Short mmCIF file of N, CA and C in Angstrom, two decimals:
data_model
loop_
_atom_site.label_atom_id
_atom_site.label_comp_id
_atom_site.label_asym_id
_atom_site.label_seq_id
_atom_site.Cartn_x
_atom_site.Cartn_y
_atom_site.Cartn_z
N UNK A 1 -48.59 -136.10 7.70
CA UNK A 1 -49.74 -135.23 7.65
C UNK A 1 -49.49 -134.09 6.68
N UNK A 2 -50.51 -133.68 6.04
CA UNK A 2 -50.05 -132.45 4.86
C UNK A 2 -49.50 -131.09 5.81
N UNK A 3 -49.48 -130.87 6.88
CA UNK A 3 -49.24 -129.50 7.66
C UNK A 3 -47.56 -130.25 7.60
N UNK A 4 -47.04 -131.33 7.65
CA UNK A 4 -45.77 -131.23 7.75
C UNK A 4 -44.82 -131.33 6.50
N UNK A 5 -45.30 -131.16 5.46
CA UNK A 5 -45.08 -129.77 3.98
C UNK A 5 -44.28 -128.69 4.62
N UNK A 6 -44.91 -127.75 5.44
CA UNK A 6 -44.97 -126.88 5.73
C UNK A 6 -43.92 -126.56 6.73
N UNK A 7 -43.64 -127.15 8.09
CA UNK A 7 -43.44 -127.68 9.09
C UNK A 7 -41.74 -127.81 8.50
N UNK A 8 -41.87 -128.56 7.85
CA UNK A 8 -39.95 -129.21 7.87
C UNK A 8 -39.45 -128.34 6.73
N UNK A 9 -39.98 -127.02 6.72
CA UNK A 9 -39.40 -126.09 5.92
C UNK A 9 -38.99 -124.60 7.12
N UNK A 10 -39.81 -125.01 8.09
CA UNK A 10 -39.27 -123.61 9.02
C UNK A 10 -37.72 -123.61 9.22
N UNK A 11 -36.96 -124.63 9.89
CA UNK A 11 -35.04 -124.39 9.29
C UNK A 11 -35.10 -123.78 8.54
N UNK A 12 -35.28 -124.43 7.12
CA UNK A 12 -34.44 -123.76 6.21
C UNK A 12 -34.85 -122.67 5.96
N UNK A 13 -36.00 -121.64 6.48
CA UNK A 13 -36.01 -120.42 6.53
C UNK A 13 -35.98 -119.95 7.74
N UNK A 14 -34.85 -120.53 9.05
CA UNK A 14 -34.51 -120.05 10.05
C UNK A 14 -36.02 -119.17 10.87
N UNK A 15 -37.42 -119.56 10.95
CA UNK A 15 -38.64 -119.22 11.36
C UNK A 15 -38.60 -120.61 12.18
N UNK A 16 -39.86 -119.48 13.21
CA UNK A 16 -40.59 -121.23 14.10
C UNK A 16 -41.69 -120.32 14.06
N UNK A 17 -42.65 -121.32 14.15
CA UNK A 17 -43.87 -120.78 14.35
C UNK A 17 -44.59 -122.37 14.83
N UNK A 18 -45.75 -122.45 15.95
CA UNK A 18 -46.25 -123.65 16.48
C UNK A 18 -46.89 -124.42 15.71
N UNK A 19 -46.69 -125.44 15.69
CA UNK A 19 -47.79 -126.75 14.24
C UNK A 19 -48.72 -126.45 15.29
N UNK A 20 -50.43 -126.23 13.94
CA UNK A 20 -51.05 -126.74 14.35
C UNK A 20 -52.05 -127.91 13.44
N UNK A 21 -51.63 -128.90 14.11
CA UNK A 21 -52.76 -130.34 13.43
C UNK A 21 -53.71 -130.32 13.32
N UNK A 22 -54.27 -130.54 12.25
CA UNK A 22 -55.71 -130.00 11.95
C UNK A 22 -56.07 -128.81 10.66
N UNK A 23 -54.75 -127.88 10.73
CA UNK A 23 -55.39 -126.45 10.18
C UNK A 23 -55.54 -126.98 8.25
N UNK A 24 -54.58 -127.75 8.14
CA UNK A 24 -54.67 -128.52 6.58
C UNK A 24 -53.06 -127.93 6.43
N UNK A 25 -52.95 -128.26 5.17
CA UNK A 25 -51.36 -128.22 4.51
C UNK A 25 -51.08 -126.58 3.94
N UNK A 26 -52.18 -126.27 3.31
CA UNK A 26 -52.56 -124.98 2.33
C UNK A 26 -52.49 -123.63 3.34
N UNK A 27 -53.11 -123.70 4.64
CA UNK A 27 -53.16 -123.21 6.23
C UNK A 27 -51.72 -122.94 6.36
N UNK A 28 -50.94 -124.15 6.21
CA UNK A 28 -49.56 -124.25 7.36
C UNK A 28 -49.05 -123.31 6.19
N UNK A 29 -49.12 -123.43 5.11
CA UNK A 29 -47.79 -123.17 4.21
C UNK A 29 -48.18 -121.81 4.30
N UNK A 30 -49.60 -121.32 3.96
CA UNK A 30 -49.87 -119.50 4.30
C UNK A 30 -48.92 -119.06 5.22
N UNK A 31 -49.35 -119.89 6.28
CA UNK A 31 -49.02 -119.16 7.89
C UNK A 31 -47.25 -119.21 8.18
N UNK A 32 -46.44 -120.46 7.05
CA UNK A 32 -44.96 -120.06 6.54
C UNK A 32 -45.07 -118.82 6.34
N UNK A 33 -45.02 -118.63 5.32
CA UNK A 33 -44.55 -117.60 4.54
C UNK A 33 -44.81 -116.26 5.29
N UNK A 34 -46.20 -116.03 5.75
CA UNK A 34 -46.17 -115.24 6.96
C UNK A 34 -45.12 -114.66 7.49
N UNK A 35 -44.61 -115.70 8.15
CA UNK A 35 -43.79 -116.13 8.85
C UNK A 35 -41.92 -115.38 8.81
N UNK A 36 -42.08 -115.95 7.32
CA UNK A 36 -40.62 -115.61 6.29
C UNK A 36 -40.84 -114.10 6.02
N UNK A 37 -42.21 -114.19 5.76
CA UNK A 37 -42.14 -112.27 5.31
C UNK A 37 -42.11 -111.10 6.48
N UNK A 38 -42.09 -111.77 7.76
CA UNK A 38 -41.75 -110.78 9.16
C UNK A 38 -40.39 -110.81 9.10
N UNK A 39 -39.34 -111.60 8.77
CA UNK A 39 -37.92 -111.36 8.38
C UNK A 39 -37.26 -111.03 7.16
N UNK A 40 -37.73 -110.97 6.14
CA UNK A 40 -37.68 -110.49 4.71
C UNK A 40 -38.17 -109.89 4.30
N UNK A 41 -37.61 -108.59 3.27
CA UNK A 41 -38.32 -108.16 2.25
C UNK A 41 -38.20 -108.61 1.19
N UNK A 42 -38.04 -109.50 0.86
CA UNK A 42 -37.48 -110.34 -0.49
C UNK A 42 -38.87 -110.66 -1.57
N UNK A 43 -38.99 -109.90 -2.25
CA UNK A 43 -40.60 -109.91 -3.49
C UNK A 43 -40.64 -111.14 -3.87
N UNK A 44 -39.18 -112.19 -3.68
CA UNK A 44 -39.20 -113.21 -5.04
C UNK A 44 -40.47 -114.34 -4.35
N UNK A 45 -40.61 -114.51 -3.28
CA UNK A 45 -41.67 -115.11 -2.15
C UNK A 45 -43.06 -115.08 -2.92
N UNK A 46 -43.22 -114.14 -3.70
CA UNK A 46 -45.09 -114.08 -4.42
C UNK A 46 -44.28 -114.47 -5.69
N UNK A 47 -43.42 -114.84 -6.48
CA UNK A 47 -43.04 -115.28 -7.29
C UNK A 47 -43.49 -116.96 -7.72
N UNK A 48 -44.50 -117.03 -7.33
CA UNK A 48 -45.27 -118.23 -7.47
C UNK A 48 -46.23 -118.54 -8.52
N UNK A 49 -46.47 -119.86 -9.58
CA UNK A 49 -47.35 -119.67 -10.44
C UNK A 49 -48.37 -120.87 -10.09
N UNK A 50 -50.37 -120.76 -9.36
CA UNK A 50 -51.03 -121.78 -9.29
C UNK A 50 -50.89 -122.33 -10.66
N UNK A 51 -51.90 -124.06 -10.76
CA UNK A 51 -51.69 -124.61 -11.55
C UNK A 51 -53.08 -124.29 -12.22
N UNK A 52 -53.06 -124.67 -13.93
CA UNK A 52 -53.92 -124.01 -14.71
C UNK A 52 -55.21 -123.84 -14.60
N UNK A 53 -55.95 -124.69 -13.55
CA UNK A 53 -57.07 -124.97 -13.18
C UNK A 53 -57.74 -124.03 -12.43
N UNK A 54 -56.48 -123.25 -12.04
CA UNK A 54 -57.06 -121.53 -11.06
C UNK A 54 -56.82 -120.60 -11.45
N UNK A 55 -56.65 -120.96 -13.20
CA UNK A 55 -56.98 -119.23 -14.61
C UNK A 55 -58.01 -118.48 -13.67
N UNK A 56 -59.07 -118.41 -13.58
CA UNK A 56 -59.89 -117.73 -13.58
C UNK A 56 -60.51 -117.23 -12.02
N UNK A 57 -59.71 -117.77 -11.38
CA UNK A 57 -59.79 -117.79 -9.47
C UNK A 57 -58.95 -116.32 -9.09
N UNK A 58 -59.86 -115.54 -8.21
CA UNK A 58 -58.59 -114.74 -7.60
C UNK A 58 -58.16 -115.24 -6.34
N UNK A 59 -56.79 -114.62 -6.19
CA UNK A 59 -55.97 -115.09 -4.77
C UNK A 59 -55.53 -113.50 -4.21
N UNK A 60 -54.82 -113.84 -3.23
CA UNK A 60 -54.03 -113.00 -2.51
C UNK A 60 -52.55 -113.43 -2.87
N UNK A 61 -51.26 -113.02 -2.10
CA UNK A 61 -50.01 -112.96 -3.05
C UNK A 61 -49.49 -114.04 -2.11
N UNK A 62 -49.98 -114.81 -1.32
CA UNK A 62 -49.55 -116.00 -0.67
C UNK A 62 -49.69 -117.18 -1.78
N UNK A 63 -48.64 -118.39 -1.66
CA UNK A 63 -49.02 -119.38 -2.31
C UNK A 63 -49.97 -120.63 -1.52
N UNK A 64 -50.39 -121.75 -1.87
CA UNK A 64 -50.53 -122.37 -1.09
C UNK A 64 -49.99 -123.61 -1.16
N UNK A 65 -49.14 -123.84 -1.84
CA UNK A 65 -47.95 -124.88 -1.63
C UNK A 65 -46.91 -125.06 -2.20
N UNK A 66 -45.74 -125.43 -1.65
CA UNK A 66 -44.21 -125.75 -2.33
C UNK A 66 -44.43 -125.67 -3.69
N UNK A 67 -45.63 -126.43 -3.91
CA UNK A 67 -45.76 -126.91 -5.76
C UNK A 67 -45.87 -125.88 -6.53
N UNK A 68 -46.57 -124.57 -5.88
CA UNK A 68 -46.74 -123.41 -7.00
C UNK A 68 -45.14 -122.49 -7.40
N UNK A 69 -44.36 -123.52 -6.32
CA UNK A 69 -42.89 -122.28 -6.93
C UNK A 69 -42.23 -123.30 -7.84
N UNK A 70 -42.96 -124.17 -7.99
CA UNK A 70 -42.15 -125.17 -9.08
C UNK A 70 -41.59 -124.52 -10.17
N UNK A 71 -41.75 -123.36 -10.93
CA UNK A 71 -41.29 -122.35 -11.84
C UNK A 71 -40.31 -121.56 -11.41
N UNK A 72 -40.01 -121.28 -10.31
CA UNK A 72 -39.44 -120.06 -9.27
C UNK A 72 -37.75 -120.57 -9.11
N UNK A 73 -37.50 -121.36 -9.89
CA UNK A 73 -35.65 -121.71 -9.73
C UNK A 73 -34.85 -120.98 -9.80
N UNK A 74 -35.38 -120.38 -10.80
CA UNK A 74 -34.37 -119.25 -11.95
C UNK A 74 -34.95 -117.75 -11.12
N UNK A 75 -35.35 -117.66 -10.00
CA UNK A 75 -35.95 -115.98 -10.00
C UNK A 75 -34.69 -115.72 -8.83
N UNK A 76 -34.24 -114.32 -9.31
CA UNK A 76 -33.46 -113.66 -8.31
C UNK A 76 -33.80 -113.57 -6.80
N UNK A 77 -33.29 -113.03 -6.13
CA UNK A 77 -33.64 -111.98 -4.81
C UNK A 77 -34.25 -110.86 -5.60
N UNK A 78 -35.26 -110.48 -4.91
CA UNK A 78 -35.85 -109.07 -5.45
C UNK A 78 -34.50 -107.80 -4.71
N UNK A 79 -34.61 -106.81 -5.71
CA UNK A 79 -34.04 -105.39 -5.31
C UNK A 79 -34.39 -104.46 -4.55
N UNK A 80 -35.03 -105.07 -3.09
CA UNK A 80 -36.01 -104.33 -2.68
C UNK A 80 -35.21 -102.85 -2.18
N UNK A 81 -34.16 -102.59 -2.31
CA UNK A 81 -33.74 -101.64 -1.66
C UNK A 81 -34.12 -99.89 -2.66
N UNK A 82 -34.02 -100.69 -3.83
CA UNK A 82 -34.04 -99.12 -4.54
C UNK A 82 -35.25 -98.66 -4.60
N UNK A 83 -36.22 -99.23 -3.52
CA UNK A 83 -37.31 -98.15 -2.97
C UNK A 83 -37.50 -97.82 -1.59
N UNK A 84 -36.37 -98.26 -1.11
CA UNK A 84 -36.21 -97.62 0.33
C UNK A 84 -36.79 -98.15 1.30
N UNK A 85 -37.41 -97.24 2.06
CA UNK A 85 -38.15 -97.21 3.40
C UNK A 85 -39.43 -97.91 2.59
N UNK A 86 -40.17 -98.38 1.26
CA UNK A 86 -41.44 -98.70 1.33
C UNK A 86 -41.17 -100.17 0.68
N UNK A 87 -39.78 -101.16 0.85
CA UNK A 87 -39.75 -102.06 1.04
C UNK A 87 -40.79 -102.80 1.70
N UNK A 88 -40.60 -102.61 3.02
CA UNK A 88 -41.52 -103.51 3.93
C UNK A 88 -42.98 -103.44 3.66
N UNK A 89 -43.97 -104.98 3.81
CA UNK A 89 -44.60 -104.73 3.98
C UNK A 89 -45.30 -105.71 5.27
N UNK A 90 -46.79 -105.53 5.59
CA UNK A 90 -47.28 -106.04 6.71
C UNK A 90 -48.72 -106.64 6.13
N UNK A 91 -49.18 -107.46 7.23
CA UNK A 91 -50.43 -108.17 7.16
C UNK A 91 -51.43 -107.37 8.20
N UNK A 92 -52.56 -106.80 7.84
CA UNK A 92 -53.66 -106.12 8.56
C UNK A 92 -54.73 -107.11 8.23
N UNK A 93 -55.75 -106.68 9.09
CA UNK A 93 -57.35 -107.51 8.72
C UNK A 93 -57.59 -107.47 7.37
N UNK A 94 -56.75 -106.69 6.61
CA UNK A 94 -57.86 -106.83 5.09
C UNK A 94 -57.07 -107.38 4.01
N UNK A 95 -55.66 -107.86 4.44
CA UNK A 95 -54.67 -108.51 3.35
C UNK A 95 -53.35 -107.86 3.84
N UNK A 96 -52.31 -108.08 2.68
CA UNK A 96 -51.25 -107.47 2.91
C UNK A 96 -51.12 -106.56 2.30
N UNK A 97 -50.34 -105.65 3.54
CA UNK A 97 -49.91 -104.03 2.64
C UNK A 97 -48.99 -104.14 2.27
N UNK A 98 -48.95 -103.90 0.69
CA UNK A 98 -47.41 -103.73 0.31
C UNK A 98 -47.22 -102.48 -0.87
N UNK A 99 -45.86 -101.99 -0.79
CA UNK A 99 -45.89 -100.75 -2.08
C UNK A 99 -45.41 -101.69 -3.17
N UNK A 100 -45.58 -101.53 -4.60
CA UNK A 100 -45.86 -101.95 -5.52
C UNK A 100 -45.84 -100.95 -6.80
N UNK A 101 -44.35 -101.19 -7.82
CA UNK A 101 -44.74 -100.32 -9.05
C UNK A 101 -45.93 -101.16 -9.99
N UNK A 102 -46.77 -100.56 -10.04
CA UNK A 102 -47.91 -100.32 -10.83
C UNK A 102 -48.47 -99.90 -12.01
N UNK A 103 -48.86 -101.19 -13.22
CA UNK A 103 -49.01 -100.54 -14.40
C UNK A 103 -50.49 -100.75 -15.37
N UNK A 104 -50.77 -100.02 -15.77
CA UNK A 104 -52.44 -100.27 -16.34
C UNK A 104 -51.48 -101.33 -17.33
N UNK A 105 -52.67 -102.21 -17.49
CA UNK A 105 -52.09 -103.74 -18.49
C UNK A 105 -52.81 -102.66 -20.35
N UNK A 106 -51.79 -103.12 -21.39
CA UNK A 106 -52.07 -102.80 -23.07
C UNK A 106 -52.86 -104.29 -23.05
N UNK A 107 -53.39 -105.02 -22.49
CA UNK A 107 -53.91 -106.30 -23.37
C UNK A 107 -55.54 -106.01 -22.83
N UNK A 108 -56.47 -105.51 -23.64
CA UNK A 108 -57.62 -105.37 -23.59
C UNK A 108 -58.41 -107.16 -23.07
N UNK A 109 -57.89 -107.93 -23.38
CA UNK A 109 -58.62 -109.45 -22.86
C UNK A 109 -59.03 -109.05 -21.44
N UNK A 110 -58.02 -108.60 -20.91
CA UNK A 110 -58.05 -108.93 -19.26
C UNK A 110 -59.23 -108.08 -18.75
N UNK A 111 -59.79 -106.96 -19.60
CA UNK A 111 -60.82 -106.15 -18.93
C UNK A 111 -60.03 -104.96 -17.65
N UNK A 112 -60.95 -104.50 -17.56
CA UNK A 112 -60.99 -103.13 -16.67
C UNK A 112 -60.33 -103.48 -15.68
N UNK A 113 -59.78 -102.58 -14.55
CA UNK A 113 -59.74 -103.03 -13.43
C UNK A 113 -58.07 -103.98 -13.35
N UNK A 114 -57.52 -104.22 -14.28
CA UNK A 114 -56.23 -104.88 -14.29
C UNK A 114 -55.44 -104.61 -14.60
N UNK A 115 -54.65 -104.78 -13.36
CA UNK A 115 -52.83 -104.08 -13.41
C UNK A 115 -52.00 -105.19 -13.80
N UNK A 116 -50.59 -104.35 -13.86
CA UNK A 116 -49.53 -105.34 -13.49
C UNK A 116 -48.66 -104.43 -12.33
N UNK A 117 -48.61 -105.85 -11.38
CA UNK A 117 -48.23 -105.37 -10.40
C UNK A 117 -45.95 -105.63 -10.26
N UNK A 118 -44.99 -104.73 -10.37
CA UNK A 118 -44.07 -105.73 -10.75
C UNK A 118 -43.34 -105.96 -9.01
N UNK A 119 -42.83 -106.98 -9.27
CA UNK A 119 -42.05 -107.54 -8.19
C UNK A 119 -40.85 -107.40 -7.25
N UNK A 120 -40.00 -106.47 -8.54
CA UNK A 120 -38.76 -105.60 -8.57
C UNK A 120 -37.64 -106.82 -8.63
N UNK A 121 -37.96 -108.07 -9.09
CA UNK A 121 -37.00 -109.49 -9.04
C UNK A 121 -37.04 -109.85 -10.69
N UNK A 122 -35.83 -110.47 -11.26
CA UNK A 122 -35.63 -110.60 -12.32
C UNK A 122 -35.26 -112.28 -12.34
N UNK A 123 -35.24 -112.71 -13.79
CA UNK A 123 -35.16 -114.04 -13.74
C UNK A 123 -33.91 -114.27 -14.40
N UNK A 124 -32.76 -115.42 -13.84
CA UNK A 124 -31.40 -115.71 -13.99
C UNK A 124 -31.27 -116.03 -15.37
N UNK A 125 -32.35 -116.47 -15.84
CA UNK A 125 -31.81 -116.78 -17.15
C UNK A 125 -31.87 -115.58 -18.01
N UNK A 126 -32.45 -114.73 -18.61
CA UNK A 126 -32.18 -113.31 -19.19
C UNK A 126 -32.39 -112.43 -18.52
N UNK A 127 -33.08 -112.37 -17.34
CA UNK A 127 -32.72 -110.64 -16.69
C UNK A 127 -33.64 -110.38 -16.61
N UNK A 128 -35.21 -110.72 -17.18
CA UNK A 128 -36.02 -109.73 -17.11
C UNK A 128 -37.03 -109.84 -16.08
N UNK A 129 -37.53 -108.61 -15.88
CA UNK A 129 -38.33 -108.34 -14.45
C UNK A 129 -40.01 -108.74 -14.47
N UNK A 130 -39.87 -109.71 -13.00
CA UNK A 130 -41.62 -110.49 -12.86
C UNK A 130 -42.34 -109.55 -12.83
N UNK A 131 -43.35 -109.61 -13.06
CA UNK A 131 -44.51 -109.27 -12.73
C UNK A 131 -46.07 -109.70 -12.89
N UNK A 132 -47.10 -109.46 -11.96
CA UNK A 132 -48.30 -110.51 -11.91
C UNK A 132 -49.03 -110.24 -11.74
N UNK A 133 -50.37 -110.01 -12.42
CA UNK A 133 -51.90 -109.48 -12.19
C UNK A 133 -52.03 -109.35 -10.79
N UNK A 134 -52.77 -108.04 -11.20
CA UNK A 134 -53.58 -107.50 -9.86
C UNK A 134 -55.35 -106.98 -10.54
N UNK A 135 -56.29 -107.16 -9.80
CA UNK A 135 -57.29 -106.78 -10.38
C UNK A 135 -57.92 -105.74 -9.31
N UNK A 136 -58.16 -104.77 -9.68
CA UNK A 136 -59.01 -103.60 -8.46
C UNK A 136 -60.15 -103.84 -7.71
N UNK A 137 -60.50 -104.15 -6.50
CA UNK A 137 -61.74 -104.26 -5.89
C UNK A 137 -62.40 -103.24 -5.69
N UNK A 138 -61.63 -102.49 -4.85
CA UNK A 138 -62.54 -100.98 -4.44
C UNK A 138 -61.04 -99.99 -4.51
N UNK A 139 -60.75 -99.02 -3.50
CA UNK A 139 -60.34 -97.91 -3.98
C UNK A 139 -58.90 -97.99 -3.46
N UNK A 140 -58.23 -99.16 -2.53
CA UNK A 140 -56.98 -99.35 -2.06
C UNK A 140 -56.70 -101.06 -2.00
N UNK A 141 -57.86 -101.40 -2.22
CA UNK A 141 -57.82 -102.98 -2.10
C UNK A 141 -58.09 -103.89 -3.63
N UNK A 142 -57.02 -104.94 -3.48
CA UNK A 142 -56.59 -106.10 -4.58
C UNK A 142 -56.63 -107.00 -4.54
N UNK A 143 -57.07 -107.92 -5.58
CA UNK A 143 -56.66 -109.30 -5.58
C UNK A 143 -55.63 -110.12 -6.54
N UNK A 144 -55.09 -110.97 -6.64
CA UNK A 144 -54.47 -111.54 -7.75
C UNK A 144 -55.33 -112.33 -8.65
N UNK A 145 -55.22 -112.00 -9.68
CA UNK A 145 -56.23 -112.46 -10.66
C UNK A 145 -55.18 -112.98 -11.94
N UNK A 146 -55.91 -114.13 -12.49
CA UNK A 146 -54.80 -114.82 -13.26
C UNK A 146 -53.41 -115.56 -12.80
N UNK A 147 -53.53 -116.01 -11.56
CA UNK A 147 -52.48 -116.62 -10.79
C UNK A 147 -51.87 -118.08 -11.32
N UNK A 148 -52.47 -118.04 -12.60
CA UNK A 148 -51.45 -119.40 -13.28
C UNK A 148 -50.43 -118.74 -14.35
N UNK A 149 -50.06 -117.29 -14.07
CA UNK A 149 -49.31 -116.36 -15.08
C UNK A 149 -48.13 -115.79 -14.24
N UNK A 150 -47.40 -115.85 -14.40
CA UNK A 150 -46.01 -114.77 -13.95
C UNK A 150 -45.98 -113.76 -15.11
N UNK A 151 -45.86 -112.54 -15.81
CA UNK A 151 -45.06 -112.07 -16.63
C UNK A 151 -43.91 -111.39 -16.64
N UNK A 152 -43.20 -111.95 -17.44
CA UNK A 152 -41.60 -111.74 -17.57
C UNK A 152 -41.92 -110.23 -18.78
N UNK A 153 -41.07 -109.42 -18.18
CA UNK A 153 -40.52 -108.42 -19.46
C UNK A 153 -39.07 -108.02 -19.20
N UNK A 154 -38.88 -108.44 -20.85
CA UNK A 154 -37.52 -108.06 -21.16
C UNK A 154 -36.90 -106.24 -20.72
N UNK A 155 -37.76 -105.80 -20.36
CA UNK A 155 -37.10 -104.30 -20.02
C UNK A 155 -37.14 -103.61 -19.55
N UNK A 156 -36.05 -102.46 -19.18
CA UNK A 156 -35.55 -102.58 -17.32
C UNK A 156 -36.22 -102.32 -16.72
N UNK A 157 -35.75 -101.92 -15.30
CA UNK A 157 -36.32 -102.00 -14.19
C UNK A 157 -37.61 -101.38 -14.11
N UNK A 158 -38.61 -101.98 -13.50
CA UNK A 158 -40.12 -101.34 -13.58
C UNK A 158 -39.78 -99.51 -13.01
N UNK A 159 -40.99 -98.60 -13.59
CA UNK A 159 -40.83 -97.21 -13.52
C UNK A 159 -41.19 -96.96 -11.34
N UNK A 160 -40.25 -96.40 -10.96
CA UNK A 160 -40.12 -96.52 -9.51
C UNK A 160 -41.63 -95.19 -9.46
N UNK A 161 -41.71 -94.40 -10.37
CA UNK A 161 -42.90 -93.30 -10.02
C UNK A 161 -43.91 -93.91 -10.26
N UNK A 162 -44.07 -95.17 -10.56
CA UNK A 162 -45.46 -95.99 -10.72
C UNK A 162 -45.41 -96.53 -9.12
N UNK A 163 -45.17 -96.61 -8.21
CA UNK A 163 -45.26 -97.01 -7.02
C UNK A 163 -46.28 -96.41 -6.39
N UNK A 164 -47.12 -97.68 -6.24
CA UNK A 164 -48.65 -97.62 -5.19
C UNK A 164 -48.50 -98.24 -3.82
N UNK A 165 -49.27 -97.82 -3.07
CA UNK A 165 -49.32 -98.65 -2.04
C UNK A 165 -50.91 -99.02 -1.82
N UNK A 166 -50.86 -100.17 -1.42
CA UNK A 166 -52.32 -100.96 -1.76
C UNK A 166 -51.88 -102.12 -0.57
N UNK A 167 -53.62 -102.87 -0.56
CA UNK A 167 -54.15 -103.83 0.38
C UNK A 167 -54.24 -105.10 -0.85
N UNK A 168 -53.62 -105.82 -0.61
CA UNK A 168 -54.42 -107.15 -1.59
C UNK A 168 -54.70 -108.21 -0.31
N UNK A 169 -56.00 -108.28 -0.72
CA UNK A 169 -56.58 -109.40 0.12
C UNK A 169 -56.05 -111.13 -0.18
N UNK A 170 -56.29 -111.38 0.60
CA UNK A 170 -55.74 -112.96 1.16
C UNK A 170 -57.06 -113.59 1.04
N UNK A 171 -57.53 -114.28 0.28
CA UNK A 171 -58.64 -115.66 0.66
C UNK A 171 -58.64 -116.41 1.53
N UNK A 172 -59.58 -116.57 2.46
CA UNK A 172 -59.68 -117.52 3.19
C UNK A 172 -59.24 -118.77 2.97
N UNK A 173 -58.54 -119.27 3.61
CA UNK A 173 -58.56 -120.92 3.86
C UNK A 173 -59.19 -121.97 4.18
N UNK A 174 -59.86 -122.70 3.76
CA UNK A 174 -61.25 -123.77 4.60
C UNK A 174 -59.72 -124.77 4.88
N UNK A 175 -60.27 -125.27 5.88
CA UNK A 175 -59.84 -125.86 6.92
C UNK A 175 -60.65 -127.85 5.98
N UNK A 176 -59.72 -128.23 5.80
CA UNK A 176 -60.10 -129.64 5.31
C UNK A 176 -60.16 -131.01 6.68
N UNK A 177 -61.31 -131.54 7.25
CA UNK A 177 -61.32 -132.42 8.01
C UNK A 177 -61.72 -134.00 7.43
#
């Protein structure tokens, strides 16, 4: 069944959480990671790239399957420590809260309204630090926009006084029968 994707990955991230049959594959794997992010602060987890067909789709910073970390080999552990206490974040009714250094994007294409949000995780092969569209909804709340993009920059560590704290919303899941 596609929920057991999902399912025979709770070991290896030492989580349980109850199958439920029915919810679809895309469901189970959200409700992973969930899952992983009540025991981790580890950024490299949104280190995920959809496939090209969802350029123009926004998401929330969940993936929805194994397949989108197909890029994600080479990404560190994030550094979540050298921001302290605003490591953690949580899931409320309106998405997840998380703090986030924060940067207005130089590429005029993307239009108004678009950040880069960075990750504080670097990639094994040269070092340099992820980071991944965010687009502004209203005045604390986000979405991921451009989710077939990671950007890598070669140089150092994102500016820690750019640190926001923000809501990025999660899209619903339809339930496939």
């Amino acid at each position: 069944r596609p929920e057991d994707q999902a399912y025979s990955l709770m070991g290896i991230f030492g989580v349980s959480m109850p199958p439920i049959y029915g919810e679809g594959g895309a469901k189970a794997f959200m409700r992973l990671q969930q899952e992983i992010i009540k025991i981790s602060d580890d950024r490299s987890i949104f280190a995920w790239v959809a496939a090209s067909s969802e350029h123009d789709k926004h998401r929330g910073l969940l993936a929805k399957s194994p397949y989108e970390f197909r890029m994600s080999g080479e990404v560190k552990a994030s550094d979540s420590d050298c921001i302290g206490d605003r490591s953690s974040y949580s899931f409320g009714n309106n998405g997840l809260r998380i703090h986030v250094p924060l940067e207005t994007t130089d590429d005029s294409s993307h239009g108004d309204g678009v950040f880069l949000a960075s990750l504080l995780c670097q990639s094994e092969r040269d070092g340099s630090f992820l980071s991944f569209y965010l687009r502004k909804t209203n005045q604390y709340q986000y979405v991921r926009c451009y989710p077939d993009q990671l950007v890598f920059r070669p140089t150092s560590q994102p500016a820690l006084n750019t640190i926001r704290e923000l809501t990025v919303r999660e899209a619903p899941v339809r339930t496939r029968r």
